[in-house]
Amino acid sequence: MVTFREMNVQRIAEDPNRSTQDKIKELLELESEARGLQRAASESPMNAYDGLDADLRQIRLLLGRLGWREPKKGAATL
């Protein structure tokens, strides 16, 4: 089953009118939203498999293919 978020990721990836930087920016926004939903799901009696893990994996794979690297985190970051 393909989730709505996976469809958005695919749409972003295949859009020839977006620059790589625009794609990365939008994917990072989707990732942030998915992580927020995942945190909320872990704190409530929502469905244990909500597809967010697969969505996050898909986003991360595409970010890697686009050349994005996660910034190193220091000791003071959250």
mmCIF file with all atom_site columns, C-alpha atoms in Angstrom:
data_model
loop_
_atom_site.group_PDB
_atom_site.id
_atom_site.type_symbol
_atom_site.label_atom_id
_atom_site.label_alt_id
_atom_site.label_comp_id
_atom_site.label_asym_id
_atom_site.label_entity_id
_atom_site.label_seq_id
_atom_site.pdbx_PDB_ins_code
_atom_site.Cartn_x
_atom_site.Cartn_y
_atom_site.Cartn_z
_atom_site.occupancy
_atom_site.B_iso_or_equiv
_atom_site.pdbx_formal_charge
_atom_site.auth_seq_id
_atom_site.auth_comp_id
_atom_site.auth_asym_id
_atom_site.auth_atom_id
_atom_site.pdbx_PDB_model_num
ATOM 1  C CA . MET A 1 1  ? 0.000  0.000  0.000   1.00 0.00 ? 1  MET A CA 1
ATOM 2  C CA . VAL A 1 2  ? 1.348  3.424  -0.962  1.00 0.00 ? 2  VAL A CA 1
ATOM 3  C CA . THR A 1 3  ? 0.799  6.182  1.574   1.00 0.00 ? 3  THR A CA 1
ATOM 4  C CA . PHE A 1 4  ? -0.078 9.771  0.766   1.00 0.00 ? 4  PHE A CA 1
ATOM 5  C CA . ARG A 1 5  ? 3.350  10.861 1.985   1.00 0.00 ? 5  ARG A CA 1
ATOM 6  C CA . GLU A 1 6  ? 5.073  8.356  -0.338  1.00 0.00 ? 6  GLU A CA 1
ATOM 7  C CA . MET A 1 7  ? 3.102  9.786  -3.242  1.00 0.00 ? 7  MET A CA 1
ATOM 8  C CA . ASN A 1 8  ? 4.271  13.290 -2.283  1.00 0.00 ? 8  ASN A CA 1
ATOM 9  C CA . VAL A 1 9  ? 7.877  12.110 -2.068  1.00 0.00 ? 9  VAL A CA 1
ATOM 10 C CA . GLN A 1 10 ? 7.605  10.544 -5.521  1.00 0.00 ? 10 GLN A CA 1
ATOM 11 C CA . ARG A 1 11 ? 5.988  13.688 -6.928  1.00 0.00 ? 11 ARG A CA 1
ATOM 12 C CA . ILE A 1 12 ? 8.834  15.819 -5.566  1.00 0.00 ? 12 ILE A CA 1
ATOM 13 C CA . ALA A 1 13 ? 11.500 13.430 -6.857  1.00 0.00 ? 13 ALA A CA 1
ATOM 14 C CA . GLU A 1 14 ? 10.084 13.346 -10.376 1.00 0.00 ? 14 GLU A CA 1
ATOM 15 C CA . ASP A 1 15 ? 9.374  17.060 -10.778 1.00 0.00 ? 15 ASP A CA 1
ATOM 16 C CA . PRO A 1 16 ? 11.714 18.341 -13.522 1.00 0.00 ? 16 PRO A CA 1
ATOM 17 C CA . ASN A 1 17 ? 10.836 21.967 -12.706 1.00 0.00 ? 17 ASN A CA 1
ATOM 18 C CA . ARG A 1 18 ? 12.319 21.876 -9.192  1.00 0.00 ? 18 ARG A CA 1
ATOM 19 C CA . SER A 1 19 ? 15.957 22.438 -8.442  1.00 0.00 ? 19 SER A CA 1
ATOM 20 C CA . THR A 1 20 ? 17.807 19.917 -6.295  1.00 0.00 ? 20 THR A CA 1
ATOM 21 C CA . GLN A 1 21 ? 17.884 22.456 -3.447  1.00 0.00 ? 21 GLN A CA 1
ATOM 22 C CA . ASP A 1 22 ? 14.103 22.963 -3.666  1.00 0.00 ? 22 ASP A CA 1
ATOM 23 C CA . LYS A 1 23 ? 13.561 19.200 -3.596  1.00 0.00 ? 23 LYS A CA 1
ATOM 24 C CA . ILE A 1 24 ? 15.802 18.842 -0.551  1.00 0.00 ? 24 ILE A CA 1
ATOM 25 C CA . LYS A 1 25 ? 14.030 21.695 1.255   1.00 0.00 ? 25 LYS A CA 1
ATOM 26 C CA . GLU A 1 26 ? 10.583 20.211 0.643   1.00 0.00 ? 26 GLU A CA 1
ATOM 27 C CA . LEU A 1 27 ? 11.713 16.705 1.602   1.00 0.00 ? 27 LEU A CA 1
ATOM 28 C CA . LEU A 1 28 ? 13.171 18.009 4.863   1.00 0.00 ? 28 LEU A CA 1
ATOM 29 C CA . GLU A 1 29 ? 9.813  19.633 5.624   1.00 0.00 ? 29 GLU A CA 1
ATOM 30 C CA . LEU A 1 30 ? 8.028  16.323 4.953   1.00 0.00 ? 30 LEU A CA 1
ATOM 31 C CA . GLU A 1 31 ? 10.548 14.519 7.142   1.00 0.00 ? 31 GLU A CA 1
ATOM 32 C CA . SER A 1 32 ? 9.969  16.955 9.994   1.00 0.00 ? 32 SER A CA 1
ATOM 33 C CA . GLU A 1 33 ? 6.215  16.494 9.708   1.00 0.00 ? 33 GLU A CA 1
ATOM 34 C CA . ALA A 1 34 ? 6.547  12.696 9.653   1.00 0.00 ? 34 ALA A CA 1
ATOM 35 C CA . ARG A 1 35 ? 8.817  12.740 12.709  1.00 0.00 ? 35 ARG A CA 1
ATOM 36 C CA . GLY A 1 36 ? 6.303  14.893 14.582  1.00 0.00 ? 36 GLY A CA 1
ATOM 37 C CA . LEU A 1 37 ? 3.515  12.467 13.734  1.00 0.00 ? 37 LEU A CA 1
ATOM 38 C CA . GLN A 1 38 ? 5.713  9.564  14.781  1.00 0.00 ? 38 GLN A CA 1
ATOM 39 C CA . ARG A 1 39 ? 6.379  11.200 18.164  1.00 0.00 ? 39 ARG A CA 1
ATOM 40 C CA . ALA A 1 40 ? 2.669  11.824 18.646  1.00 0.00 ? 40 ALA A CA 1
ATOM 41 C CA . ALA A 1 41 ? 1.882  8.217  17.734  1.00 0.00 ? 41 ALA A CA 1
ATOM 42 C CA . SER A 1 42 ? 4.366  6.925  20.282  1.00 0.00 ? 42 SER A CA 1
ATOM 43 C CA . GLU A 1 43 ? 2.558  8.864  23.003  1.00 0.00 ? 43 GLU A CA 1
ATOM 44 C CA . SER A 1 44 ? -0.969 7.778  22.139  1.00 0.00 ? 44 SER A CA 1
ATOM 45 C CA . PRO A 1 45 ? -2.905 4.584  21.483  1.00 0.00 ? 45 PRO A CA 1
ATOM 46 C CA . MET A 1 46 ? -2.636 5.006  17.706  1.00 0.00 ? 46 MET A CA 1
ATOM 47 C CA . ASN A 1 47 ? -2.008 2.112  15.345  1.00 0.00 ? 47 ASN A CA 1
ATOM 48 C CA . ALA A 1 48 ? 1.478  0.683  15.959  1.00 0.00 ? 48 ALA A CA 1
ATOM 49 C CA . TYR A 1 49 ? 2.158  0.407  12.222  1.00 0.00 ? 49 TYR A CA 1
ATOM 50 C CA . ASP A 1 50 ? 1.080  3.679  10.733  1.00 0.00 ? 50 ASP A CA 1
ATOM 51 C CA . GLY A 1 51 ? 3.481  3.612  7.775   1.00 0.00 ? 51 GLY A CA 1
ATOM 52 C CA . LEU A 1 52 ? 5.603  6.470  9.080   1.00 0.00 ? 52 LEU A CA 1
ATOM 53 C CA . ASP A 1 53 ? 8.756  4.350  9.361   1.00 0.00 ? 53 ASP A CA 1
ATOM 54 C CA . ALA A 1 54 ? 8.520  3.442  5.679   1.00 0.00 ? 54 ALA A CA 1
ATOM 55 C CA . ASP A 1 55 ? 7.794  7.066  4.771   1.00 0.00 ? 55 ASP A CA 1
ATOM 56 C CA . LEU A 1 56 ? 10.815 8.306  6.722   1.00 0.00 ? 56 LEU A CA 1
ATOM 57 C CA . ARG A 1 57 ? 13.015 5.678  5.110   1.00 0.00 ? 57 ARG A CA 1
ATOM 58 C CA . GLN A 1 58 ? 11.814 6.685  1.631   1.00 0.00 ? 58 GLN A CA 1
ATOM 59 C CA . ILE A 1 59 ? 12.480 10.365 2.370   1.00 0.00 ? 59 ILE A CA 1
ATOM 60 C CA . ARG A 1 60 ? 15.971 9.608  3.717   1.00 0.00 ? 60 ARG A CA 1
ATOM 61 C CA . LEU A 1 61 ? 16.847 7.461  0.694   1.00 0.00 ? 61 LEU A CA 1
ATOM 62 C CA . LEU A 1 62 ? 15.821 10.196 -1.707  1.00 0.00 ? 62 LEU A CA 1
ATOM 63 C CA . LEU A 1 63 ? 17.679 12.852 0.277   1.00 0.00 ? 63 LEU A CA 1
ATOM 64 C CA . GLY A 1 64 ? 20.810 10.699 0.017   1.00 0.00 ? 64 GLY A CA 1
ATOM 65 C CA . ARG A 1 65 ? 20.374 10.304 -3.731  1.00 0.00 ? 65 ARG A CA 1
ATOM 66 C CA . LEU A 1 66 ? 20.075 14.080 -4.030  1.00 0.00 ? 66 LEU A CA 1
ATOM 67 C CA . GLY A 1 67 ? 23.402 14.489 -2.231  1.00 0.00 ? 67 GLY A CA 1
ATOM 68 C CA . TRP A 1 68 ? 22.083 15.829 1.086   1.00 0.00 ? 68 TRP A CA 1
ATOM 69 C CA . ARG A 1 69 ? 24.074 14.919 4.173   1.00 0.00 ? 69 ARG A CA 1
ATOM 70 C CA . GLU A 1 70 ? 22.768 15.371 7.680   1.00 0.00 ? 70 GLU A CA 1
ATOM 71 C CA . PRO A 1 71 ? 24.718 18.067 9.531   1.00 0.00 ? 71 PRO A CA 1
ATOM 72 C CA . LYS A 1 72 ? 26.878 16.819 12.361  1.00 0.00 ? 72 LYS A CA 1
ATOM 73 C CA . LYS A 1 73 ? 25.328 17.365 15.751  1.00 0.00 ? 73 LYS A CA 1
ATOM 74 C CA . GLY A 1 74 ? 27.204 18.684 18.733  1.00 0.00 ? 74 GLY A CA 1
ATOM 75 C CA . ALA A 1 75 ? 26.690 17.801 22.346  1.00 0.00 ? 75 ALA A CA 1
ATOM 76 C CA . ALA A 1 76 ? 24.275 20.703 22.910  1.00 0.00 ? 76 ALA A CA 1
ATOM 77 C CA . THR A 1 77 ? 21.783 19.844 20.140  1.00 0.00 ? 77 THR A CA 1
ATOM 78 C CA . LEU A 1 78 ? 18.395 18.317 20.720  1.00 0.00 ? 78 LEU A CA 1
#
